Coordinates of C-alpha atoms in Angstrom, one line a residue:
X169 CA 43.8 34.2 -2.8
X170 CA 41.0 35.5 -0.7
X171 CA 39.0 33.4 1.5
X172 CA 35.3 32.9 -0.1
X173 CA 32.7 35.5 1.4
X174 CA 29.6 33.1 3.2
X175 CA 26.2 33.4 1.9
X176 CA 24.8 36.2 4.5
X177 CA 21.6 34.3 5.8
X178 CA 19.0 36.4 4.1
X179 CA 20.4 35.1 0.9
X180 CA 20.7 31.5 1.9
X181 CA 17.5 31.0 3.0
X182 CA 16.0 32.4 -0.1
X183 CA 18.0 30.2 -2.2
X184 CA 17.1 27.2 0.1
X185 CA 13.2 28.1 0.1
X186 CA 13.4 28.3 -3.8
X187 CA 15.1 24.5 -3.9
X188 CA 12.5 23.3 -1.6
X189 CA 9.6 24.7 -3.4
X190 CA 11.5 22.5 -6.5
X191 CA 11.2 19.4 -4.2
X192 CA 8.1 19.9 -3.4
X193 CA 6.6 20.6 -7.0
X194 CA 8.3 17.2 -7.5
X195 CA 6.7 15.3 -4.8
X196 CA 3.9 13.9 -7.6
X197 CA 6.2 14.0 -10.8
X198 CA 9.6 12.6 -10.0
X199 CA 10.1 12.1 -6.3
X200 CA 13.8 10.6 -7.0
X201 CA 14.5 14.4 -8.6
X202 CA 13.0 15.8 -6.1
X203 CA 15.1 14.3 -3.4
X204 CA 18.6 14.8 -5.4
X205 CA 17.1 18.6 -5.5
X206 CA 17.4 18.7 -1.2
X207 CA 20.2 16.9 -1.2
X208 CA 21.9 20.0 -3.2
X209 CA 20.0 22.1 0.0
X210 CA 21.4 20.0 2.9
X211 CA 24.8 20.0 1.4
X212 CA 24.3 23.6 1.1
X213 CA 23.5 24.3 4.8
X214 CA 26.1 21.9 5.4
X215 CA 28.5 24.5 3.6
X216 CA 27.1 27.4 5.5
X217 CA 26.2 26.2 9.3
X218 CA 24.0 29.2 11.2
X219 CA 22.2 29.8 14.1
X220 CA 19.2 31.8 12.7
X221 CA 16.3 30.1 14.1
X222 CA 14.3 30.5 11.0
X223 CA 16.4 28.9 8.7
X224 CA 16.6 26.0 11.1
X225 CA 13.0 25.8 10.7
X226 CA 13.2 26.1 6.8
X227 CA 15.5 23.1 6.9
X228 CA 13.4 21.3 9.5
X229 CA 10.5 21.6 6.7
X230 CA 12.9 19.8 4.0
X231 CA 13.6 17.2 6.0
X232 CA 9.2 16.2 6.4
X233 CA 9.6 17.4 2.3
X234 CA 12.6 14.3 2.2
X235 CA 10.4 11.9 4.1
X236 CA 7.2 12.7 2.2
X237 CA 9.6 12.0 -0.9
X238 CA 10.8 8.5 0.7
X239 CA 6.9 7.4 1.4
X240 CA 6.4 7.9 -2.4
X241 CA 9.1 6.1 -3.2
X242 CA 8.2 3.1 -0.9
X243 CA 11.3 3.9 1.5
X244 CA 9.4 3.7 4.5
X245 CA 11.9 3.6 6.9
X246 CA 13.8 6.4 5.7
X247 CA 10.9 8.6 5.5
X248 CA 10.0 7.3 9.5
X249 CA 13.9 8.8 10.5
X250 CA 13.3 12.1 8.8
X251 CA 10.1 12.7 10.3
X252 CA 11.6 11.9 13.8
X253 CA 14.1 14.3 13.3
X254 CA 12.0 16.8 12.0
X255 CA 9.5 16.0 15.2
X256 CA 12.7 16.9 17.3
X257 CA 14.4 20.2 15.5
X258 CA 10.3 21.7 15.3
X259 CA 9.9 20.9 19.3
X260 CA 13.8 22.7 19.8
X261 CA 12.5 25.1 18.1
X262 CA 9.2 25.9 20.0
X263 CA 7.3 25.4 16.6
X264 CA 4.5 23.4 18.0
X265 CA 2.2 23.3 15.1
X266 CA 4.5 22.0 13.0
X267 CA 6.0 19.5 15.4
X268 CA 2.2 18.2 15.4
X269 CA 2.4 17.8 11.4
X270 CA 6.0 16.3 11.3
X271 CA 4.1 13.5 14.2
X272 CA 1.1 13.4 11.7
X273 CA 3.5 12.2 8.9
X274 CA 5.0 10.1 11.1
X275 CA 2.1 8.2 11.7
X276 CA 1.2 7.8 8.3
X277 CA 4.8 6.1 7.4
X278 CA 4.2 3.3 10.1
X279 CA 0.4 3.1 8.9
X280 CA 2.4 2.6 5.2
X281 CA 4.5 0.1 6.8
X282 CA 1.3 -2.0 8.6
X283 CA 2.6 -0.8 12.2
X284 CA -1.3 0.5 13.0
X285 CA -0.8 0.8 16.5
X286 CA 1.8 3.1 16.5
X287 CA 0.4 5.7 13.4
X288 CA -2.9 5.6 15.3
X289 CA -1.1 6.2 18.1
X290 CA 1.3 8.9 16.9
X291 CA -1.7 10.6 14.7
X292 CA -4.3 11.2 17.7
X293 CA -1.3 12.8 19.9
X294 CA -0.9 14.9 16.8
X295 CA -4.5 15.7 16.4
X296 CA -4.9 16.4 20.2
X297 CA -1.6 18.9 20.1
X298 CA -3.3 21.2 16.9
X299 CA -6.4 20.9 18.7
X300 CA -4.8 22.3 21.8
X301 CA -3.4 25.0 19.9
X302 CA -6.5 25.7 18.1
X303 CA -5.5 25.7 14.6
X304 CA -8.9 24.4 12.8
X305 CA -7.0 23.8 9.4
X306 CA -4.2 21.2 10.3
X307 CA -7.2 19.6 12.8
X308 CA -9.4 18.7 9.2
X309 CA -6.2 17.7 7.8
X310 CA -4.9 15.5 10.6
X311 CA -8.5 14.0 10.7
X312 CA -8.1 13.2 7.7
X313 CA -4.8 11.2 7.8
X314 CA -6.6 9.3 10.6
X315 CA -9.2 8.2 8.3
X316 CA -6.9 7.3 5.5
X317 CA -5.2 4.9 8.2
X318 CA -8.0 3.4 8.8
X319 CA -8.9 2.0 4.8
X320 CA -5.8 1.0 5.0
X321 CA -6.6 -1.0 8.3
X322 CA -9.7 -2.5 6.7
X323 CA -12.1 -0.4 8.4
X324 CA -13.2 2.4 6.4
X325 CA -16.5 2.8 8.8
X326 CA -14.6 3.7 11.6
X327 CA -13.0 6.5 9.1
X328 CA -16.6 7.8 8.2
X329 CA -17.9 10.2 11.0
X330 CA -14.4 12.0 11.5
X331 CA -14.6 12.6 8.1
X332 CA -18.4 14.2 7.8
X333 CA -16.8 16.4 10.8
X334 CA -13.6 17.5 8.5
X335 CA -16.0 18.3 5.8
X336 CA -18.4 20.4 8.2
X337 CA -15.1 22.0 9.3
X338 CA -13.7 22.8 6.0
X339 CA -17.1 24.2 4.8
X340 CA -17.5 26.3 8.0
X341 CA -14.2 27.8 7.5
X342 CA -14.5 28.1 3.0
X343 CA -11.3 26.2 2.6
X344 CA -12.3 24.6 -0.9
X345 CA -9.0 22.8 -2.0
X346 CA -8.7 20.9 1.6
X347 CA -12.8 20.7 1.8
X348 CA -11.9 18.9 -1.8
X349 CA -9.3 16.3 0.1
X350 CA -11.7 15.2 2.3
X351 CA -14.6 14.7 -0.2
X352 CA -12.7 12.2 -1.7
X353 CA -11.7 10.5 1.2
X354 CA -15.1 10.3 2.5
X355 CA -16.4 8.8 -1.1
X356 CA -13.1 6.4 -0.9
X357 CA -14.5 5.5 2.4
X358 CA -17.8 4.6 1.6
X359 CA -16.6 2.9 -1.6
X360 CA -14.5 0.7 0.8
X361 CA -18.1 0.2 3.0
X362 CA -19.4 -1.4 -0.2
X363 CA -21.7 2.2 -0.5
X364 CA -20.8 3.1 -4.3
X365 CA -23.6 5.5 -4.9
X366 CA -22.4 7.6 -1.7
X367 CA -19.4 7.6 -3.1
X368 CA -20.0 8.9 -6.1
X369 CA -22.1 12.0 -4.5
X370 CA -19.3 12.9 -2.4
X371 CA -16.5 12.3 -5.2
X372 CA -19.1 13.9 -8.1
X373 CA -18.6 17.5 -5.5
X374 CA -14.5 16.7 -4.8
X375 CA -14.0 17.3 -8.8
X376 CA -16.5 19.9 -9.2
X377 CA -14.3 21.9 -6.3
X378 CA -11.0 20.8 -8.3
X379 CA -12.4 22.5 -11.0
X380 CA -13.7 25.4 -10.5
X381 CA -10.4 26.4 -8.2
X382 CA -8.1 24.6 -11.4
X383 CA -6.3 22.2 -8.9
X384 CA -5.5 20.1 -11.6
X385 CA -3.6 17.2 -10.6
X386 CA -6.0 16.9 -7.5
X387 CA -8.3 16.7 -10.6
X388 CA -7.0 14.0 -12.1
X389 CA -7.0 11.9 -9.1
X390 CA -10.8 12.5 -8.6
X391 CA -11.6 11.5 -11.9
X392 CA -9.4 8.3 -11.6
X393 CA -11.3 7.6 -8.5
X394 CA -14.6 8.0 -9.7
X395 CA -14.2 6.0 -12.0
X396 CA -13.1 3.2 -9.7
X397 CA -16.3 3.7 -8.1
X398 CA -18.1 3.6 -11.5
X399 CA -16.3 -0.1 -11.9
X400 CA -18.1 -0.8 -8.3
X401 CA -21.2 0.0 -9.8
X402 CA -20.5 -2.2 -12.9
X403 CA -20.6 0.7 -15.3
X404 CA -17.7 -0.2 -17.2
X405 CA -18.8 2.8 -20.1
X406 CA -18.8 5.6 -17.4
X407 CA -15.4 4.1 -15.5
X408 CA -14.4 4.8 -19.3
X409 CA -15.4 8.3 -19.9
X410 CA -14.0 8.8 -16.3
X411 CA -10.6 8.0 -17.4
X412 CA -10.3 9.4 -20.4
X413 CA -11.1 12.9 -18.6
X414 CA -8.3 12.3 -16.3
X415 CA -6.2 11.5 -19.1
X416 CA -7.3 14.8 -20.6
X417 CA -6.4 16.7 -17.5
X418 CA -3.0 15.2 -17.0
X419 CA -2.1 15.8 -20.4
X420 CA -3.1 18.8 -20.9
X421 CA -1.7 20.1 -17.5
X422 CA 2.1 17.8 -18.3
X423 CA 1.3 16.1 -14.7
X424 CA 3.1 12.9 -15.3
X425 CA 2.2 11.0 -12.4
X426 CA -1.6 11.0 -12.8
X427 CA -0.6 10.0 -16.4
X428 CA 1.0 7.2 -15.7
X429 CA -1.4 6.6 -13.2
X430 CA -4.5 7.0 -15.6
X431 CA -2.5 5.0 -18.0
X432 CA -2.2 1.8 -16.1
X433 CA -6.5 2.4 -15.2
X434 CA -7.0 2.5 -18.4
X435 CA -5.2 -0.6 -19.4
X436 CA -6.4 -2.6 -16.7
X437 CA -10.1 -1.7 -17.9
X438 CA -9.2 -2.4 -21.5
X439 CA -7.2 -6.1 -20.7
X440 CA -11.1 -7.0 -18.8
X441 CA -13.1 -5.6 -21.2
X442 CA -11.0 -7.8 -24.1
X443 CA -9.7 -4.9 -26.0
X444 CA -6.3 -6.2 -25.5
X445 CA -4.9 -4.2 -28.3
X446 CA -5.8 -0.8 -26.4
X447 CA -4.8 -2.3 -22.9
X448 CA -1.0 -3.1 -24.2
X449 CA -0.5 0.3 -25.7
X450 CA -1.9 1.9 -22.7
X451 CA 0.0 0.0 -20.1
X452 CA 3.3 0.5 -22.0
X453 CA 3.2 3.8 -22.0
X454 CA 2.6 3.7 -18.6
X455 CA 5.3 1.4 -17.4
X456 CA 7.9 4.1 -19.6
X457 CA 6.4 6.9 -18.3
X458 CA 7.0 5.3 -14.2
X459 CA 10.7 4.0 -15.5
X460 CA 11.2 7.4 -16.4
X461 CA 10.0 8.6 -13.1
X462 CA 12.0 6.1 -11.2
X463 CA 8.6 5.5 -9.5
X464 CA 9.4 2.0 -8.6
X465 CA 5.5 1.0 -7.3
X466 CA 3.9 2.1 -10.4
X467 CA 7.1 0.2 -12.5
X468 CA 5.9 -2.9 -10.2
X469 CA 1.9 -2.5 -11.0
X470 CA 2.7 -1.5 -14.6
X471 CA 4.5 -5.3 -15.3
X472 CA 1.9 -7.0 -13.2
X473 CA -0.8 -5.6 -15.5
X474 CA 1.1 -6.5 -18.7
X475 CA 1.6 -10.2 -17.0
X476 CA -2.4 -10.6 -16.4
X477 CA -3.0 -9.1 -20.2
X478 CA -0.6 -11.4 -21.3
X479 CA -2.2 -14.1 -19.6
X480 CA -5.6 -13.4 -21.1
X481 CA -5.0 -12.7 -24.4
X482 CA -3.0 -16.4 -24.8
X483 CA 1.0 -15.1 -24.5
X484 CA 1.7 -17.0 -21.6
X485 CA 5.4 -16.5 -22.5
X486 CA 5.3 -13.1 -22.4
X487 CA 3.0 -13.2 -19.2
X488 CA 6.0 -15.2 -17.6
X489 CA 8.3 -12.7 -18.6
X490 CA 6.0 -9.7 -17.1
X491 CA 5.8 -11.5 -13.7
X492 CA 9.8 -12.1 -13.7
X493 CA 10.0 -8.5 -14.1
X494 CA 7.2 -7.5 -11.4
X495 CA 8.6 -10.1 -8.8
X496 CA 12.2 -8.9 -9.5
X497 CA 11.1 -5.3 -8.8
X498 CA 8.8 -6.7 -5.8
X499 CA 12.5 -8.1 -4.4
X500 CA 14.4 -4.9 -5.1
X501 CA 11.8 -3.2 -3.4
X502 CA 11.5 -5.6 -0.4
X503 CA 15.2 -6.5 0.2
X504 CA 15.9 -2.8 0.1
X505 CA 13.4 -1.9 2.6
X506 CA 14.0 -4.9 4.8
X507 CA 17.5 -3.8 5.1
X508 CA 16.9 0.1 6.1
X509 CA 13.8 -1.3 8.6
X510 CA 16.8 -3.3 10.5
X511 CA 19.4 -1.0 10.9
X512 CA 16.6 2.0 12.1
X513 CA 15.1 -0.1 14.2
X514 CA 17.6 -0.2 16.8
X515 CA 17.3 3.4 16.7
X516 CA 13.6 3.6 17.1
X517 CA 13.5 1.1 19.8
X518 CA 15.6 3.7 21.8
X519 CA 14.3 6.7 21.3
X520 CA 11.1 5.0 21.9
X521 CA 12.8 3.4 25.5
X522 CA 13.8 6.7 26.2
X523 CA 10.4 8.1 25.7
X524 CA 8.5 5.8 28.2
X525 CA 11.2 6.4 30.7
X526 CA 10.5 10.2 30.8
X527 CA 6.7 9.3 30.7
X528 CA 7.0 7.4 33.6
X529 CA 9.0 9.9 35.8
X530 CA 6.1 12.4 34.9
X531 CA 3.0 10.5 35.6
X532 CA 1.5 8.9 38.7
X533 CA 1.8 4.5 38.4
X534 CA -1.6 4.6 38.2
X535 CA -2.8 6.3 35.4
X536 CA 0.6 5.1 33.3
X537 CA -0.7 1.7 34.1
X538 CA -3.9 2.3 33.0
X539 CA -2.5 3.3 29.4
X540 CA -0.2 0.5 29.0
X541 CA -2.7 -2.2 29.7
X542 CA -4.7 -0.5 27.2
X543 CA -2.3 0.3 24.7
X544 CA -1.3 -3.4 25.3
X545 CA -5.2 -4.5 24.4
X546 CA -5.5 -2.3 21.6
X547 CA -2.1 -3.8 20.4
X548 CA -3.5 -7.2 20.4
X549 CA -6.2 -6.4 18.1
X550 CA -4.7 -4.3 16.0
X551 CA -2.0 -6.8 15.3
X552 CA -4.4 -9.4 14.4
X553 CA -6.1 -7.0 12.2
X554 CA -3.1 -6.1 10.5
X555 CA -2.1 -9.7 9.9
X556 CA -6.0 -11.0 8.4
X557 CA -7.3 -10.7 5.5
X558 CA -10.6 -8.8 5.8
X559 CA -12.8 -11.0 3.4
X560 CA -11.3 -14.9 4.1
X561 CA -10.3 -14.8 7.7
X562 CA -7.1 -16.5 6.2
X563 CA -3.1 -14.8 6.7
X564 CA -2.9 -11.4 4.5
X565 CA 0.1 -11.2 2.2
X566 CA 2.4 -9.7 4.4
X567 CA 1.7 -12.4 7.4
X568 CA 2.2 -14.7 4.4
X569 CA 6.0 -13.8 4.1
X570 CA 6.9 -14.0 8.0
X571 CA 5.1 -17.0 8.8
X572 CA 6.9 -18.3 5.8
X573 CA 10.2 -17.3 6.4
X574 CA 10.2 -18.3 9.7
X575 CA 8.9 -22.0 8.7
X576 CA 11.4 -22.0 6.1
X577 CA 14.6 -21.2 8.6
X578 CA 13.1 -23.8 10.9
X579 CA 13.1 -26.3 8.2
X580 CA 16.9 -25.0 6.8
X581 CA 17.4 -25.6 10.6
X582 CA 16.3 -29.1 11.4
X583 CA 16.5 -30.4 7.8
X584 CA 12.9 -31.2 7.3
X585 CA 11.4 -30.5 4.5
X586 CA 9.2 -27.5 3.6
X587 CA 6.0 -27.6 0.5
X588 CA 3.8 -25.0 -0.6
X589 CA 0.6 -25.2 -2.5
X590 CA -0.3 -22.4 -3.9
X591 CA -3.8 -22.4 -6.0
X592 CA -6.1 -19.8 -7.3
X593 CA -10.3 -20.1 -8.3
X594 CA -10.3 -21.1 -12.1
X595 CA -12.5 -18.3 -14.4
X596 CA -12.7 -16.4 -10.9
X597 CA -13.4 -13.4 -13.8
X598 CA -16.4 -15.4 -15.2
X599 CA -17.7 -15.3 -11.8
X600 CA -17.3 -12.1 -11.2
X601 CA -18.8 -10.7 -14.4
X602 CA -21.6 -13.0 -14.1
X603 CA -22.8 -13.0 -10.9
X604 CA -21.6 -9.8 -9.3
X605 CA -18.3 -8.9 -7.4
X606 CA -20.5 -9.5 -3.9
X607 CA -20.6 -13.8 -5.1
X608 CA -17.6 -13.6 -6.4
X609 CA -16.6 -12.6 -2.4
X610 CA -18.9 -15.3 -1.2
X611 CA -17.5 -18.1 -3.7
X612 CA -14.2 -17.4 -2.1
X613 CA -14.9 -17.6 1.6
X614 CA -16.6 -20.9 1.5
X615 CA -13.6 -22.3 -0.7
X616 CA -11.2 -21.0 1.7
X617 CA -13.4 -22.0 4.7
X618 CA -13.7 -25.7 3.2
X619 CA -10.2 -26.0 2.4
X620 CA -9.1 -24.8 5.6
X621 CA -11.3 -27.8 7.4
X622 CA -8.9 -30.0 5.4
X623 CA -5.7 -28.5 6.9
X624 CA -3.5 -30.4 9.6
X625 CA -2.9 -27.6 12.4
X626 CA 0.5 -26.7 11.7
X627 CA -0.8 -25.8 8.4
X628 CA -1.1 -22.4 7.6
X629 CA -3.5 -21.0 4.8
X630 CA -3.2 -17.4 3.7
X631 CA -3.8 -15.2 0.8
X632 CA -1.3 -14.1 -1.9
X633 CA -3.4 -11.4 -3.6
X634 CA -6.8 -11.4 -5.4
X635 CA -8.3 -15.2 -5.7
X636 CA -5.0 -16.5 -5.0
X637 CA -3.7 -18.5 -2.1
X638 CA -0.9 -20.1 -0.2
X639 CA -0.6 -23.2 1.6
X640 CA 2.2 -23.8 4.1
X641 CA 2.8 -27.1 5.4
X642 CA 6.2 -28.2 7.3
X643 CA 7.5 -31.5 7.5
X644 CA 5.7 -32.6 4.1
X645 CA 7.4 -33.7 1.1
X646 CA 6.7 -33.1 -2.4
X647 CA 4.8 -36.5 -3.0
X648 CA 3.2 -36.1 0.3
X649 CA 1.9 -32.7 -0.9
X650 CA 1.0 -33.5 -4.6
X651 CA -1.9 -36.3 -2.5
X652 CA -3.0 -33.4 -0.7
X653 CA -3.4 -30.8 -3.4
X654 CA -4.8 -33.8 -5.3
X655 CA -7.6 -34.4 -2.6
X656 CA -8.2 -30.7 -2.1
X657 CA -8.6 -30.2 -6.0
X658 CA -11.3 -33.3 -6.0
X659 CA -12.9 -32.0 -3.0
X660 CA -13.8 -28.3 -4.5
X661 CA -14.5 -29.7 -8.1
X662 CA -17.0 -32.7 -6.5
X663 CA -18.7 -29.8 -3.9
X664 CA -20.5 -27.3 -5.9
X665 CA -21.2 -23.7 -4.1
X666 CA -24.9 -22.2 -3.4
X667 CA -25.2 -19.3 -2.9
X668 CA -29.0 -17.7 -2.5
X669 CA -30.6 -19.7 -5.8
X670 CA -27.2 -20.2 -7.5
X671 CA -25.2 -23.4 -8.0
X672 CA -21.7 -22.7 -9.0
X673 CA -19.7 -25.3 -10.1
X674 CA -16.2 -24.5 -9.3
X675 CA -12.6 -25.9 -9.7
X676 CA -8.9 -24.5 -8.5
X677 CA -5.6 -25.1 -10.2
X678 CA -2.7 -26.0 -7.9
X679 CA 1.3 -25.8 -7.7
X680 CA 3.4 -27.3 -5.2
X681 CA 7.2 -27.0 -4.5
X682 CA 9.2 -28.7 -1.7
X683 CA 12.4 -27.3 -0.4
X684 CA 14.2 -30.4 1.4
X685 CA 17.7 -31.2 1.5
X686 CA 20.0 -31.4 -0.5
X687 CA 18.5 -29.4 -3.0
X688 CA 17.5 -26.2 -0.5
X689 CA 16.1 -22.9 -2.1
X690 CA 18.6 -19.9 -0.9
X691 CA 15.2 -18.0 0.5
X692 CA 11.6 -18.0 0.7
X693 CA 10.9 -15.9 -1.6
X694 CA 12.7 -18.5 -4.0
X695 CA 10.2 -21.3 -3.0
X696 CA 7.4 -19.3 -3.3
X697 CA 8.2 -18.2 -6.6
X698 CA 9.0 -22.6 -7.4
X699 CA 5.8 -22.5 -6.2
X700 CA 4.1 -19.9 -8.3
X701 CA 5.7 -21.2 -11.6
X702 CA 4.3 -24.3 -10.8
X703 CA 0.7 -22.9 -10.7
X704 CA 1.4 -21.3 -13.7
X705 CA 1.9 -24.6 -15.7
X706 CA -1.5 -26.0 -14.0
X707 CA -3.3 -22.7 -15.5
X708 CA -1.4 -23.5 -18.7
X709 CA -2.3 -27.3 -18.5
X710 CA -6.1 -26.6 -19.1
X711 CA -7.0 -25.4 -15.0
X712 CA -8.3 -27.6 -12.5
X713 CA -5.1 -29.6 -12.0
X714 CA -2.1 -30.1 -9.8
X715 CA 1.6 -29.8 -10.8
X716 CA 4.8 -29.3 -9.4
X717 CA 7.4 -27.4 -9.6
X718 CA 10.4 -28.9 -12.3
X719 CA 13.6 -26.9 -11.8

């Protein structure tokens, strides 16, 4: 038998830039396909090693296509090691401009992953090389991850004038599809700066440029997000209409993501406008059209908005089975992501070693001084801000987790015991549609604020997502904590809030759970959810009580 012929390189490149185009029409619909598709091109150029430099890039520009795939999918870490490597076969190769955009994507996986130091840090150096080189295009486009880093941050204003200067760019240069991109980051922006009606000028021209060039799916994201600025405004009718054109637009154009997507916007909207009939059909259809997908985020945010519709329209049993789905997919996610993050880190930490040490031989001790101590400052801050929640001052969620696992191996450790309160603001919706979403933020830092002057010090108060919180307390038992829930619950229902000429009467419904020996959770996660469970059946009890957990 003869040995098999290899692909001549002209041949295999062509076939290897046809699969990656696949991927990358994927990147939206069905990111898990897409990945199996460059798999098939990896195992291909596996089959077929070669030297020919422009292949080497081609498969360099797979691997940022594979990471871009991993960030959709939530795989963080893995989408961090193909843009290193990526970074480091584009800089072999001499291919400056694209090393600069493998750095860019880089830096927006750690911004994904809350590591804001390092994709600031990683995303200037990128926007300082493609400035260097003088390539105006990626320099709006890099500008404009910065900016997205920074809503992610909390601090959309800082995002504003680079983006004003990517939009004068973009103009300058007639580049309508990117000059679209960063329209609607600069009306995202302002939305996020509490500025809805600047928002919707600058998203109102984003779609109007979508449509006129017939980039549909960006589109379809316009519309969605107009109509989140439309809610802002309290015009539920035209956040409506919004959506329903961005359904039209996906449909009409198959573009299943922004389905989904539209699909889960649209039941949300229906479950607070009542029309709960409307809100379960839509979010359904969502939650099979992201299962189908393997999009595991949108499978997550599809159950968590069937759990709240559930909740409202008086199923609490299906509610509790929505949230065991959403937590279980939360965990998948999490454990999953956890493990990756702790077997690349070692990796990171020396390639990053390495890189400081070659710094350091190149620089004068002076000016790398300088730059540490202010990378070190900068650090500081940015930690703290990526720990806070903006509006309450209190932990964020993911601060949440690690304080809490770390208290709960100390208390495994020493065989204390461990309780949680958790509590959210009863008819927090009420207030909300009532007064305005600006009170409804005002009713919730003077709760927190007055709770928190009823905490020991080693107590640690942080927020769990929307107008629900978490109480930490080692070395407290379960009766100990049900007295202090208790007092907190008489203390918010006895103090009414003013706010300007208002007087708000307001009461909180409460869970507690208590790991102590001999009856230990196996994790956290497990207590928190004791914890959340417990909650639940205060909400269920009429609000404005305490209960605890009863496993």
């Amino acid at each position: 038998m003869e040995a098999e012929t290899p692909l001549s390189t002209q041949p295999l490149t062509t076939e290897i830039q046809r699969l990656h185009q696949q991927a990358l029409d994927l990147l939206d619909a069905d990111p898990v396909q897409g990945l199996e598709i460059l798999q098939q091109v990896f195992q291909l150029a596996g089959n077929h090693p070669t030297a020919d430099p422009n292949l080497q890039a081609e498969l360099a520009g797979c691997t940022i296509t594979r990471g871009r795939l991993h960030l959709k999918n939530a795989a963080y870490t893995a989408a961090l090691s193909d843009f290193q490597t990526a970074m480091q076969e584009f800089e072999r190769l001499g291919k400056n401009c694209e090393k600069a955009l493998a750095r860019s994507y880089y830096g927006i996986g750690c911004a994904h992953m809350g590591d804001f130091a390092d994709a600031l840090e990683h995303l200037f150096q990128a926007l300082k090389e493609v400035q260097e080189l003088g390539d105006q295009l990626l320099t709006a486009e890099i500008t404009n991850d910065i900016c997205y880093t920074y809503v992610l941050l909390g601090q959309p204003e800082l995002a504003i004038p680079h983006l004003h200067e990517a939009v004068q760019t973009l103009r300058a240069l007639n580049e309508p599809m990117r000059l679209s991109w960063a329209l609607d980051s600069l009306a995202m922006a302002y939305l996020h700066t509490g500025e809805p009606r600047r928002a919707l000028e600058y998203e109102t021209e984003a779609i109007q440029i979508a449509e006129n060039i017939q980039t549909w799916q960006d589109q379809a994201v316009y519309l969605n997000n107009i109509g989140e600025i439309y809610l802002a405004q309290g015009d539920d009718s035209a956040a409506l209409s919004a959506y329903q054109r961005a359904l039209s637009v996906a449909r009409r154009h198959n573009l299943t993501a922004e389905i989904a997507i539209t699909l889960l916007n649209l039941g949300k909207l229906h479950t607070e406008r009542g029309h709960y009939d409307a809100a379960e059909k839509d979010l359904n259809e969502a939650l099979l059209l992201a299962q189908q997908t393997r999009r595991q985020p949108q499978v997550m945010e599809a159950y968590h908005a069937l759990a709240d519709l559930y909740e409202k329209s008086g199923k609490p049993a299906a509610a509790l089975e929505m949230y065991k789905k959403y937590h279980a997919v939360f965990q998948t996610i999490y454990d999953q992501e956890a493990d990756r993050r702790i077997k690349h880190l070692q990796v990171l930490h020396q390639l990053e070693t390495l890189r400081r040490e070659t710094e350091a031989f190149q620089k004068q001790a002076l000016e790398l001084q300088r730059k540490v101590e202010e990378q070190q400052r900068n650090q500081v801050k940015l930690e703290k801000l990526a720990r806070t929640d903006s509006l309450t001052q209190s932990l964020n969620r993911r601060a949440l987790f690690d304080t809490g696992q770390a208290a709960f191996q100390e208390a495994r450790k020493t065989g204390q015991p461990l309780t949680l309160i958790m509590f959210d603001l009863d008819n927090f919706k009420e207030i909300n549609d009532h007064y305005g979403h600006l009170v409804g933020d005002q009713v919730l830092t003077i709760l927190v604020e007055r709770i928190r002057h009823r905490l020991r010090s080693s107590d640690t108060l942080a927020r769990y997502g929307g107008e629900e919180f978490t109480i930490i307390m080692p070395g407290i038992t379960l009766e100990q904590g049900l007295r202090m829930a208790e007092r907190v619950r008489g203390a918010v229902a006895e103090s009414p809030i003013r706010i300007g000429g208002n007087r708000l009467n307001v009461t909180i419904s409460l869970g507690v759970a208590t790991a102590s020996p001999p009856h230990f959770p196996h994790t956290f996660k497990e207590l928190l959810r004791r914890a959340d469970q417990a909650l639940y059946a205060a909400k269920n009890s009429g609000r404005n009580c305490v209960k605890a957990f009863e496993g």
